[in-house]
Amino acid sequence: MKTLRQQVLFLLVAFVSILAFFLYQENIQHFLNLPEAYRKLRLFKYGFSVLLNYALISLIYVVLRRTFATILVSQVLIFILTLINIKKEQYLSASLIPSDFLLAKETLIAAPMLLKLAFFAGLIICIALMWGLYKKERAENNTLLWLNAMLSFSILGFFVTANFQNNFSEICSDENKPSLCKYNIYLPNTHSDWVGDHMNIRQLGFSAFFFSKTVDGIKAKVSNTAHIPEAKIQSLLTPPIVANTKNQNNVDSDKVLPNIIFVMSESHWDATKLDPSIPTNITPTIAKNQVSQLLSPSFGGGTANVEFEVLTSLNTHLNQNQLAYVAKLKRPTYSLAMYLNSLGYNTTAMHNNGKYFYNRSSVYQNLGFQQFTSIENMVSAAQRAKYINQAGWANDELIYNSIQQQLKQQDQPQFIYAISVENHPMYNDDRFGANNFKITKSGISDRSKRALNTYLSGMQRADQHLKALLDSAQQLERPTIVIFFGDHLPNLQNVYDEYGFWGTEQAKTEKNDVRFYQTPLAIWSNFPLNKKQWAEPFISAHFLAPQVLKAAHVPLSPYYQFIQKVNACYAAIHKTGNHMTKTCEGNAAQLLKEYKTLNLDILDGKNFSYQVMRPSLEANQAAL
């Protein structure tokens, strides 16, 4: 076959493969109605995916040296992997990733006999067809071999390099960055893209996703493996034995454990901090119950990193602000849910958004939640449109109704971690009605007034939802504590500039002041609450869990005893600095080093922390 003809054919096959996947999973009318910037993003991503697909076809040719056999093998392989992914998402709510093939033995044991027979029969037929075509077609000349080798290695080498260097983020952050850097956001990025694996597959096609995910795994093995000795972790998580005292991890069997409900409210913030002219008393319920500020690790987005800190007490800043939900949490990881499971709690994660965002469907399993109630469980697909607002986000009635339904189960204590979504950016719409609030400050553009009206309306609705929840919880016989906080400041774009919120351009760029990360922290309970416990300027997200356990009169596990010990010397370990407490009695530098060690072990090491804590979890469950 002539060189040009072969390369055009390979490129055409790569394009058709991506196009077929796009047509399978995309509603064309919906795609055409997307904002132009988002359509552009998707099209460029698909363009890079075609290029990567083409390189993978060329690589297979280097092995087979037969054009049509290469096309058949490559496309059958992509089809099989895509089909497996579709079925895995259908049954397990998680995408197919390279490490899944390490579970081939377990999969074969668990699969029904009929499915195994069908799979192996299909595999034998495919191999027979491919072998027949391979034998029938002659090996082609060396020119085609070297050309395909050069093209595939060059293109794949570029994508591997981009992956290892986080899509050239350092080069493209310089003032004199190359003009090509405007395209780096379109490169495959399965390591830290907030949309998660499912949406990455939709935006890239499966072959590009799987390639990028494979390189992620190699990168983790090469550069991100920490060697933390098990004995070191054992020493951190084994509390000292104090004579004549009960083990703090034991629960009095006669004690009624309280329901513990977290409500992480999307972008909830005290907007009066913009300016005194902002209407006050918009959120009376939250104001009445506010005990402090939550110090979030994120500004304007990154909800999953806030969840990550609250649920694990690990630290985003110490982990280079990576999206741990996407990049790291691939195995059982000690968490608040896992600990409360061991005490007899029913543990539920809730979110009125899709189950795949931030890989939540698989992450929550690894964190030990017994169930995840997502929008797919809250309302049927046929009825869903009724609950979606102008901005495309589900109304929060869904999640608050789900919380109240879950609390009706009184046979065991409930731990609920609920994440709202209706007040999600952007705010250039009238999803809650126009002109609900009069913006009186001069010099504010109509666009910013509209955004602020929408945002303030969302804050007001969040307060109303919370009040209804507290009224309902007040009727419960079981002790109940509700913890409400915003995940981060809202992405209000020009509103901040027009109100002069930043102060200086440097402050806007570096965001190195805690006020850019503080959101209201409100605590309510139907039993006496010691509010002096919360009398601090702020409570860091990574130190919130032991504080809540203490307020709920639930004993601290050795893990949370260690976290509390770190908290005794550090109010926060944060992008804005390491904030020391005034009452530190320990060796602060040593504690910080040990806390870093814990983070490394769990996220980049052997995860001995989970193994060390596992016996206490099992002992608690055995005692129930």
Coordinates of C-alpha atoms in Angstrom, one line a residue:
M1 CA 0.0 0.0 0.0
K2 CA 1.2 3.5 -0.8
T3 CA 2.4 5.6 2.1
L4 CA 0.0 8.5 1.7
R5 CA -3.0 6.3 1.1
Q6 CA -2.2 4.3 4.3
Q7 CA -1.8 7.4 6.5
V8 CA -5.0 9.0 5.2
L9 CA -6.8 5.7 5.9
F10 CA -5.4 5.5 9.4
L11 CA -6.4 9.1 10.1
L12 CA -9.9 8.5 8.7
V13 CA -10.4 5.4 10.8
A14 CA -9.2 7.3 13.9
F15 CA -11.7 10.1 13.1
V16 CA -14.6 7.7 12.4
S17 CA -13.9 5.9 15.7
I18 CA -14.1 9.1 17.7
L19 CA -17.1 10.3 15.8
A20 CA -19.0 7.0 16.3
F21 CA -18.4 7.3 20.0
F22 CA -19.5 11.0 20.0
L23 CA -22.7 10.1 18.1
Y24 CA -23.4 7.2 20.5
Q25 CA -23.3 9.2 23.7
E26 CA -24.1 12.7 22.6
N27 CA -27.5 14.4 21.9
I28 CA -26.6 16.5 18.9
Q29 CA -29.2 19.1 19.5
H30 CA -28.0 19.4 23.1
F31 CA -24.5 19.8 21.9
L32 CA -25.4 22.5 19.5
N33 CA -27.2 24.4 22.2
L34 CA -24.1 24.4 24.5
P35 CA -22.3 27.8 25.0
E36 CA -19.8 28.4 22.2
A37 CA -16.8 28.3 24.6
Y38 CA -17.9 24.8 25.8
R39 CA -18.5 23.5 22.3
K40 CA -15.0 24.8 21.4
L41 CA -13.6 23.0 24.4
R42 CA -15.2 19.7 23.4
L43 CA -14.3 19.9 19.7
F44 CA -10.6 20.6 20.5
K45 CA -10.5 17.7 23.0
Y46 CA -12.0 15.5 20.3
G47 CA -9.4 16.8 17.9
F48 CA -6.6 15.8 20.2
S49 CA -8.3 12.4 20.7
V50 CA -8.3 11.8 17.0
L51 CA -4.6 12.5 16.9
L52 CA -3.9 10.2 19.8
N53 CA -6.1 7.5 18.3
Y54 CA -4.2 7.8 15.0
A55 CA -0.9 7.3 16.9
L56 CA -2.2 4.2 18.7
I57 CA -3.3 2.7 15.3
S58 CA 0.2 3.4 13.9
L59 CA 1.8 1.8 17.0
I60 CA -0.2 -1.4 16.4
Y61 CA 0.9 -1.3 12.8
V62 CA 4.6 -1.4 14.0
V63 CA 3.8 -4.7 15.6
L64 CA 1.6 -6.3 12.8
R65 CA 3.0 -4.6 9.7
R66 CA -0.3 -5.2 7.9
T67 CA -2.6 -2.3 7.2
F68 CA -6.0 -3.9 7.3
A69 CA -5.1 -6.3 10.1
T70 CA -4.0 -3.3 12.1
I71 CA -7.3 -1.5 11.5
L72 CA -9.3 -4.6 12.5
V73 CA -7.3 -5.3 15.6
S74 CA -7.2 -1.7 16.8
Q75 CA -10.9 -1.1 16.3
V76 CA -12.0 -4.4 17.8
L77 CA -9.8 -3.7 20.8
I78 CA -11.3 -0.2 21.3
F79 CA -14.8 -1.6 20.8
I80 CA -14.3 -4.3 23.4
L81 CA -12.8 -1.9 26.0
T82 CA -15.6 0.6 25.4
L83 CA -18.3 -2.0 25.8
I84 CA -16.7 -3.3 29.0
N85 CA -16.6 0.3 30.3
I86 CA -20.3 0.9 29.4
K87 CA -21.3 -2.3 31.3
K88 CA -19.1 -1.5 34.3
E89 CA -20.6 2.0 34.5
Q90 CA -24.1 0.5 34.2
Y91 CA -23.6 -2.0 37.0
L92 CA -20.9 -0.5 39.3
S93 CA -21.2 3.2 38.6
A94 CA -17.5 3.4 38.0
S95 CA -15.4 3.7 34.8
L96 CA -13.0 1.1 33.5
I97 CA -9.4 2.0 34.4
P98 CA -6.2 0.1 33.7
S99 CA -5.8 -1.2 37.3
D100 CA -9.1 -3.1 36.8
F101 CA -7.2 -5.7 34.8
L102 CA -5.3 -6.6 38.0
L103 CA -8.7 -7.9 39.1
A104 CA -9.2 -10.3 36.1
K105 CA -9.2 -13.4 38.4
E106 CA -11.7 -12.0 40.8
T107 CA -13.9 -10.8 37.9
L108 CA -13.9 -14.3 36.3
I109 CA -14.9 -15.8 39.7
A110 CA -17.7 -13.4 40.3
A111 CA -19.1 -13.4 36.7
P112 CA -22.1 -15.6 35.9
M113 CA -21.2 -18.7 33.8
L114 CA -23.4 -17.6 30.8
L115 CA -21.5 -14.3 30.7
K116 CA -18.1 -16.0 30.9
L117 CA -19.1 -18.4 28.1
A118 CA -20.4 -15.6 25.9
F119 CA -17.2 -13.5 26.5
F120 CA -14.8 -16.3 25.7
A121 CA -16.8 -17.4 22.7
G122 CA -16.7 -13.9 21.3
L123 CA -13.0 -13.5 22.1
I124 CA -12.2 -16.8 20.3
I125 CA -14.2 -15.7 17.2
C126 CA -12.4 -12.3 17.2
I127 CA -9.0 -13.8 17.5
A128 CA -9.8 -16.3 14.7
L129 CA -10.9 -13.5 12.4
M130 CA -7.9 -11.4 13.2
W131 CA -5.5 -14.3 12.7
G132 CA -7.1 -15.2 9.4
L133 CA -6.8 -11.7 8.1
Y134 CA -3.3 -11.4 9.5
K135 CA -2.2 -14.6 7.7
K136 CA -3.9 -13.6 4.4
E137 CA -2.4 -10.2 4.3
R138 CA 1.3 -9.8 3.3
A139 CA 3.8 -8.0 5.5
E140 CA 4.5 -4.5 4.0
N141 CA 7.7 -2.8 3.2
N142 CA 10.1 -1.2 5.7
T143 CA 9.3 2.3 4.6
L144 CA 5.8 2.0 6.0
L145 CA 7.2 0.4 9.2
W146 CA 9.7 3.2 9.9
L147 CA 7.3 5.9 9.0
N148 CA 4.6 4.6 11.4
A149 CA 7.2 4.0 14.1
M150 CA 8.4 7.6 13.8
L151 CA 4.9 9.0 13.8
S152 CA 3.5 6.9 16.6
F153 CA 6.5 7.3 18.9
S154 CA 6.6 11.1 18.3
I155 CA 2.9 11.7 18.9
L156 CA 2.7 9.3 21.9
G157 CA 5.9 10.8 23.3
F158 CA 4.4 14.2 23.2
F159 CA 1.2 13.1 25.0
V160 CA 3.3 11.2 27.6
T161 CA 5.5 14.2 28.2
A162 CA 2.4 16.5 28.5
N163 CA 0.9 14.1 31.1
F164 CA 4.1 13.9 33.1
Q165 CA 4.4 17.7 33.1
N166 CA 0.8 18.4 33.9
N167 CA 0.1 19.6 30.3
F168 CA 3.2 21.9 30.4
S169 CA 1.7 23.9 33.3
E170 CA 5.0 25.4 34.3
I171 CA 6.0 26.5 30.8
C172 CA 2.6 27.9 30.2
S173 CA 2.4 29.8 33.4
D174 CA 5.4 32.1 32.4
E175 CA 4.7 35.6 31.1
N176 CA 6.5 34.8 27.9
K177 CA 4.7 31.6 27.3
P178 CA 4.7 30.1 23.8
S179 CA 1.6 30.9 21.7
L180 CA 0.8 27.1 21.6
C181 CA 0.0 27.2 25.3
K182 CA -3.5 28.4 24.5
Y183 CA -4.2 24.8 23.4
N184 CA -2.8 23.1 26.5
I185 CA -6.2 23.1 28.3
Y186 CA -7.6 20.8 25.5
L187 CA -5.0 18.0 26.1
P188 CA -6.2 14.8 27.8
N189 CA -6.0 15.3 31.6
T190 CA -7.3 12.4 33.6
H191 CA -5.0 13.2 36.5
S192 CA -6.7 16.3 37.9
D193 CA -9.7 17.2 35.7
W194 CA -12.5 17.9 38.1
V195 CA -15.2 16.3 35.9
G196 CA -14.0 12.8 36.8
D197 CA -13.5 9.7 34.7
H198 CA -17.1 9.3 33.3
M199 CA -17.2 12.8 31.9
N200 CA -13.6 12.6 30.7
I201 CA -14.5 9.6 28.6
R202 CA -17.5 11.5 27.2
Q203 CA -15.2 14.4 26.2
L204 CA -12.2 12.4 25.0
G205 CA -13.5 9.0 23.7
F206 CA -12.4 5.9 25.5
S207 CA -9.1 5.2 23.8
A208 CA -7.7 8.7 24.7
F209 CA -9.0 8.4 28.2
F210 CA -7.5 4.9 28.7
F211 CA -4.2 6.0 27.4
S212 CA -4.0 9.0 29.6
K213 CA -5.1 7.0 32.6
T214 CA -2.4 4.4 31.9
V215 CA 0.2 7.1 31.8
D216 CA -1.2 8.5 35.1
G217 CA -0.6 5.0 36.7
I218 CA 3.0 4.9 35.4
K219 CA 3.7 8.4 36.6
A220 CA 2.4 7.5 40.0
K221 CA 4.7 4.5 40.2
V222 CA 7.7 6.4 38.9
S223 CA 7.5 9.7 40.8
N224 CA 4.8 9.7 43.5
T225 CA 5.6 6.7 45.6
A226 CA 6.5 7.5 49.2
H227 CA 8.3 4.9 51.3
I228 CA 6.9 5.3 54.7
P229 CA 7.7 2.5 57.1
E230 CA 4.7 0.7 58.7
A231 CA 6.3 1.1 62.1
K232 CA 6.3 4.8 61.7
I233 CA 2.5 4.9 61.0
Q234 CA 2.0 2.4 63.8
S235 CA 3.7 4.8 66.3
L236 CA 1.6 7.8 65.1
L237 CA -1.8 6.0 65.4
T238 CA -1.2 4.1 68.6
P239 CA -2.2 6.4 71.5
P240 CA -0.3 6.2 74.7
I241 CA -1.8 3.9 77.3
V242 CA -2.9 5.8 80.4
A243 CA -3.4 3.9 83.6
N244 CA -6.9 3.6 85.1
T245 CA -8.6 5.1 82.1
K246 CA -11.0 3.6 79.6
N247 CA -9.9 3.3 76.0
Q248 CA -11.2 6.5 74.3
N249 CA -12.2 4.5 71.3
N250 CA -14.7 2.4 73.2
V251 CA -18.4 3.4 73.1
D252 CA -20.6 3.0 76.1
S253 CA -23.1 0.4 75.0
D254 CA -25.9 2.2 76.9
K255 CA -25.2 5.5 75.2
V256 CA -27.6 6.7 72.4
L257 CA -25.3 7.9 69.6
P258 CA -26.5 11.0 67.9
N259 CA -27.4 11.5 64.2
I260 CA -24.6 13.5 62.6
I261 CA -25.6 15.5 59.5
F262 CA -23.2 17.6 57.4
V263 CA -24.7 20.0 54.9
M264 CA -22.0 21.4 52.6
S265 CA -23.8 24.2 50.8
E266 CA -22.7 25.1 47.4
S267 CA -20.7 28.4 47.3
H268 CA -22.4 29.7 50.5
W269 CA -20.7 32.8 51.9
D270 CA -21.5 35.9 53.9
A271 CA -21.9 38.3 50.9
T272 CA -22.1 41.3 53.3
K273 CA -18.3 41.1 53.4
L274 CA -18.4 42.7 50.0
D275 CA -19.8 46.0 51.2
P276 CA -22.1 47.4 53.9
S277 CA -24.6 48.2 51.2
I278 CA -25.4 44.5 50.7
P279 CA -28.8 43.6 52.2
T280 CA -28.4 42.1 55.7
N281 CA -30.4 39.4 57.5
I282 CA -30.8 37.3 54.3
T283 CA -29.9 34.2 56.2
P284 CA -31.3 34.5 59.8
T285 CA -31.3 30.7 60.5
I286 CA -27.6 30.4 59.6
A287 CA -26.7 33.6 61.5
K288 CA -28.5 32.4 64.6
N289 CA -26.6 29.1 64.7
Q290 CA -23.2 30.3 63.4
V291 CA -20.4 29.4 65.7
S292 CA -17.3 30.3 63.7
Q293 CA -15.9 30.3 60.1
L294 CA -14.9 27.3 58.1
L295 CA -11.5 27.7 56.5
S296 CA -11.8 26.1 53.1
P297 CA -8.8 24.9 51.0
S298 CA -10.5 26.2 47.9
F299 CA -11.6 29.5 46.3
G300 CA -14.4 29.7 43.8
G301 CA -14.5 26.0 43.0
G302 CA -12.9 22.6 43.9
T303 CA -15.8 21.3 46.0
A304 CA -14.3 17.8 46.1
N305 CA -11.2 19.1 47.8
V306 CA -13.3 20.5 50.7
E307 CA -15.1 17.1 51.0
F308 CA -11.7 15.4 50.9
E309 CA -10.4 17.4 53.8
V310 CA -13.6 17.1 56.0
L311 CA -14.0 13.4 55.4
T312 CA -10.4 12.3 55.7
S313 CA -8.7 15.1 57.8
L314 CA -5.9 15.0 55.2
N315 CA -4.6 18.2 53.6
T316 CA -5.0 19.6 50.1
H317 CA -2.1 22.1 50.5
L318 CA 0.4 19.4 51.5
N319 CA -0.7 17.4 48.4
Q320 CA 0.1 20.2 45.9
N321 CA -3.6 21.1 45.6
Q322 CA -4.3 18.0 43.6
L323 CA -7.8 16.8 43.2
A324 CA -7.4 13.7 45.3
Y325 CA -10.9 12.4 44.4
V326 CA -9.7 12.1 40.8
A327 CA -6.0 11.4 41.2
K328 CA -5.5 9.5 44.4
L329 CA -8.4 7.8 46.1
K330 CA -8.4 4.5 44.4
R331 CA -8.3 2.2 47.4
P332 CA -10.0 1.9 50.8
T333 CA -9.1 5.0 52.8
Y334 CA -9.7 5.7 56.5
S335 CA -12.4 8.3 56.8
L336 CA -15.1 9.7 59.1
A337 CA -17.7 7.5 57.4
M338 CA -15.5 4.4 57.8
Y339 CA -15.1 5.1 61.5
L340 CA -18.7 5.8 62.2
N341 CA -19.7 2.6 60.3
S342 CA -17.7 0.7 62.9
L343 CA -19.7 2.4 65.7
G344 CA -23.0 1.2 64.2
Y345 CA -23.9 4.2 62.1
N346 CA -25.7 4.0 58.8
T347 CA -23.6 6.2 56.6
T348 CA -24.9 8.0 53.5
A349 CA -23.4 10.4 51.1
M350 CA -25.9 12.6 49.2
H351 CA -25.6 14.9 46.3
N352 CA -28.3 16.3 44.0
N353 CA -26.0 16.0 41.0
G354 CA -24.7 13.2 38.8
K355 CA -23.1 10.3 40.6
Y356 CA -20.0 10.4 38.3
F357 CA -18.8 14.0 39.0
Y358 CA -15.4 14.0 40.8
N359 CA -15.6 10.1 40.6
R360 CA -17.8 10.3 43.7
S361 CA -19.5 6.9 42.9
S362 CA -16.3 5.0 43.4
V363 CA -14.6 7.4 45.9
Y364 CA -17.5 7.1 48.4
Q365 CA -17.1 3.3 48.3
N366 CA -13.4 3.6 49.1
L367 CA -14.2 6.0 51.9
G368 CA -16.6 3.5 53.4
F369 CA -20.0 5.0 52.8
Q370 CA -22.7 2.4 52.8
Q371 CA -24.8 4.2 50.2
F372 CA -24.6 7.1 47.9
T373 CA -27.8 8.9 47.0
S374 CA -27.3 11.0 43.9
I375 CA -29.8 12.7 41.6
E376 CA -30.3 9.4 39.8
N377 CA -31.8 8.0 43.0
M378 CA -33.7 11.1 44.0
V379 CA -35.9 11.5 40.9
S380 CA -36.6 9.5 37.8
A381 CA -35.0 10.6 34.5
A382 CA -38.5 11.4 33.1
Q383 CA -39.3 13.7 36.0
R384 CA -35.8 15.3 36.4
A385 CA -36.4 18.3 34.1
K386 CA -38.9 19.7 36.7
Y387 CA -36.2 20.1 39.2
I388 CA -33.5 21.6 37.1
N389 CA -33.1 25.4 37.2
Q390 CA -32.2 27.9 34.5
A391 CA -28.5 27.4 35.1
G392 CA -28.8 23.6 34.6
W393 CA -28.4 22.7 38.3
A394 CA -30.9 20.7 40.4
N395 CA -32.9 22.5 43.0
D396 CA -32.0 21.7 46.6
E397 CA -35.5 20.5 47.6
L398 CA -34.3 17.2 46.3
I399 CA -31.4 16.9 48.7
Y400 CA -33.2 18.3 51.7
N401 CA -36.1 15.9 51.1
S402 CA -33.7 13.0 50.9
I403 CA -32.1 14.0 54.2
Q404 CA -35.4 14.1 55.9
Q405 CA -36.4 10.7 54.4
Q406 CA -33.2 9.2 55.6
L407 CA -33.6 10.6 59.1
K408 CA -36.9 8.7 59.4
Q409 CA -34.9 5.5 59.9
Q410 CA -34.6 5.5 63.6
D411 CA -33.3 2.0 64.2
Q412 CA -29.7 3.1 64.1
P413 CA -27.9 6.5 64.2
Q414 CA -27.5 8.2 60.8
F415 CA -24.3 9.8 59.4
I416 CA -25.2 11.9 56.4
Y417 CA -22.8 14.0 54.3
A418 CA -25.0 16.1 51.9
I419 CA -23.7 18.4 49.2
S420 CA -26.0 20.9 47.7
V421 CA -25.8 22.3 44.2
E422 CA -28.6 24.8 43.2
N423 CA -26.6 27.9 43.9
H424 CA -23.7 26.8 41.7
P425 CA -21.9 29.4 39.5
M426 CA -22.2 30.9 37.1
Y427 CA -24.8 33.5 38.1
N428 CA -25.6 35.2 34.8
D429 CA -29.2 34.1 34.9
D430 CA -32.5 34.6 36.8
R431 CA -32.9 31.1 38.1
F432 CA -34.6 32.3 41.3
G433 CA -36.4 35.3 39.8
A434 CA -35.1 38.8 38.8
N435 CA -34.6 41.8 41.1
N436 CA -35.3 40.1 44.4
F437 CA -32.7 42.4 46.0
K438 CA -32.0 46.0 45.3
I439 CA -28.3 46.7 44.7
T440 CA -27.8 50.3 45.7
K441 CA -24.1 50.8 45.4
S442 CA -23.1 53.1 42.6
G443 CA -20.7 52.0 39.9
I444 CA -22.0 48.4 39.8
S445 CA -22.7 47.2 36.2
D446 CA -26.1 45.7 35.4
R447 CA -24.4 42.3 34.7
S448 CA -22.9 42.3 38.2
K449 CA -26.2 43.4 39.8
R450 CA -27.9 40.5 38.0
A451 CA -25.2 38.0 39.2
L452 CA -25.4 39.3 42.8
N453 CA -29.2 39.2 42.8
T454 CA -29.1 35.5 41.7
Y455 CA -26.4 34.7 44.3
L456 CA -28.2 36.4 47.2
S457 CA -31.4 34.7 46.3
G458 CA -29.6 31.4 46.4
M459 CA -28.2 32.2 49.8
Q460 CA -31.7 33.1 51.0
R461 CA -33.1 29.8 49.7
A462 CA -30.3 27.9 51.4
D463 CA -31.3 29.4 54.7
Q464 CA -34.9 28.5 54.1
H465 CA -34.0 24.9 53.3
L466 CA -31.9 24.7 56.4
K467 CA -34.7 26.1 58.6
A468 CA -37.1 23.4 57.3
L469 CA -34.5 20.7 58.0
L470 CA -33.9 21.9 61.6
D471 CA -37.7 22.2 62.3
S472 CA -38.0 18.6 61.1
A473 CA -35.0 17.4 63.1
Q474 CA -36.3 19.1 66.2
Q475 CA -39.1 16.4 66.3
L476 CA -36.6 13.5 66.3
E477 CA -36.3 11.5 69.5
R478 CA -32.7 10.6 68.7
P479 CA -30.1 13.3 69.6
T480 CA -29.1 15.0 66.3
I481 CA -26.4 17.5 65.3
V482 CA -26.4 19.4 62.0
I483 CA -23.3 21.0 60.7
F484 CA -23.8 23.6 57.9
F485 CA -21.0 25.3 56.0
G486 CA -20.2 26.7 52.6
D487 CA -17.6 24.8 50.5
H488 CA -15.9 27.9 49.2
L489 CA -16.5 31.5 48.2
P490 CA -18.6 31.9 45.1
N491 CA -17.1 32.5 41.7
L492 CA -18.6 36.0 41.3
Q493 CA -16.1 37.2 38.7
N494 CA -16.4 40.9 38.1
V495 CA -18.5 41.5 41.2
Y496 CA -15.4 41.2 43.3
D497 CA -13.6 43.8 41.2
E498 CA -16.4 46.3 41.1
Y499 CA -16.8 46.1 44.9
G500 CA -13.0 46.4 45.4
F501 CA -13.1 43.2 47.4
W502 CA -9.5 42.2 46.7
G503 CA -7.8 45.3 48.0
T504 CA -4.8 45.0 45.7
E505 CA -3.9 43.3 42.5
Q506 CA -1.4 41.2 44.3
A507 CA -4.0 40.0 46.7
K508 CA -6.3 39.1 43.8
T509 CA -3.5 37.1 42.1
E510 CA -2.0 35.4 45.1
K511 CA -5.2 35.0 47.3
N512 CA -3.0 34.7 50.3
D513 CA -5.4 36.1 52.9
V514 CA -7.7 33.8 55.0
R515 CA -10.7 36.0 54.3
F516 CA -10.7 34.6 50.7
Y517 CA -11.3 31.1 52.1
Q518 CA -13.7 31.7 55.0
T519 CA -17.4 30.6 54.9
P520 CA -20.0 30.5 57.6
L521 CA -19.9 27.5 59.9
A522 CA -23.3 26.9 61.7
I523 CA -23.9 24.2 64.2
W524 CA -27.3 23.1 65.5
S525 CA -28.3 20.3 67.9
N526 CA -31.4 19.2 69.7
F527 CA -29.2 18.5 72.8
P528 CA -27.0 21.0 74.8
L529 CA -24.0 22.2 72.7
N530 CA -20.8 23.7 74.2
K531 CA -20.4 26.6 71.8
K532 CA -17.2 27.6 73.6
Q533 CA -15.6 24.7 71.8
W534 CA -16.0 26.6 68.6
A535 CA -14.7 30.0 69.9
E536 CA -12.0 30.3 67.3
P537 CA -11.6 32.8 64.4
F538 CA -11.9 29.8 62.0
I539 CA -12.0 26.0 62.0
S540 CA -10.0 24.4 59.2
A541 CA -11.8 21.9 57.0
H542 CA -9.1 19.3 57.7
F543 CA -9.6 19.7 61.5
L544 CA -13.4 19.8 61.4
A545 CA -14.2 16.1 61.9
P546 CA -12.6 15.6 65.4
Q547 CA -14.3 18.8 66.5
V548 CA -17.7 17.5 65.4
L549 CA -17.1 14.1 67.1
K550 CA -16.2 15.9 70.3
A551 CA -19.3 18.1 70.1
A552 CA -21.4 15.0 69.4
H553 CA -19.9 13.2 72.5
V554 CA -18.6 10.4 70.2
P555 CA -15.1 9.1 71.3
L556 CA -12.2 9.7 69.1
S557 CA -10.4 6.8 67.3
P558 CA -6.6 6.8 67.5
Y559 CA -6.6 8.4 64.0
Y560 CA -8.7 11.3 65.2
Q561 CA -6.7 11.6 68.4
F562 CA -3.7 12.2 66.3
I563 CA -5.5 14.7 64.1
Q564 CA -6.6 16.5 67.3
K565 CA -3.1 16.5 68.6
V566 CA -1.9 18.3 65.4
N567 CA -4.8 20.7 65.7
A568 CA -3.7 21.6 69.3
C569 CA -0.7 23.3 67.7
Y570 CA -2.0 24.3 64.3
A571 CA -5.2 26.1 63.6
A572 CA -4.6 25.5 59.9
I573 CA -2.0 24.1 57.5
H574 CA -3.1 26.1 54.5
K575 CA -2.1 27.9 51.3
T576 CA -2.2 31.1 53.4
G577 CA 0.4 29.8 55.8
N578 CA 0.7 27.5 58.8
H579 CA -1.4 29.1 61.4
M580 CA -0.1 28.3 64.9
T581 CA -2.4 28.2 68.0
K582 CA -1.6 30.1 71.2
T583 CA -1.9 27.0 73.3
C584 CA 0.5 24.6 71.6
E585 CA 2.3 22.5 74.3
G586 CA 3.9 19.9 72.0
N587 CA 6.7 20.0 69.5
A588 CA 4.9 21.8 66.7
A589 CA 7.6 21.2 64.0
Q590 CA 7.6 17.4 64.8
L591 CA 3.8 17.3 64.7
L592 CA 3.8 18.9 61.3
K593 CA 6.4 16.5 60.0
E594 CA 4.3 13.6 61.3
Y595 CA 1.1 15.0 59.8
K596 CA 2.9 15.2 56.4
T597 CA 4.0 11.6 56.9
L598 CA 0.5 10.5 57.4
N599 CA -0.6 12.3 54.2
L600 CA 2.2 10.7 52.2
D601 CA 1.5 7.2 53.5
I602 CA -2.2 7.4 52.6
L603 CA -2.0 9.1 49.3
D604 CA 1.4 8.1 47.9
G605 CA 2.6 5.3 50.0
K606 CA 1.4 1.8 51.0
N607 CA -1.6 3.1 53.0
F608 CA -0.4 1.5 56.2
S609 CA -2.7 3.9 58.0
Y610 CA -5.7 1.9 56.8
Q611 CA -4.1 -1.4 57.8
V612 CA -3.2 -0.1 61.2
M613 CA -6.7 1.2 61.9
R614 CA -8.5 -1.8 60.4
P615 CA -8.3 -4.0 63.6
S616 CA -9.9 -1.2 65.7
L617 CA -12.7 -0.8 63.1
E618 CA -13.3 -4.6 63.1
A619 CA -13.2 -4.7 66.9
N620 CA -15.8 -2.0 67.1
Q621 CA -18.1 -3.8 64.7
A622 CA -17.7 -7.1 66.5
A623 CA -18.8 -5.4 69.7
L624 CA -22.0 -4.1 68.2

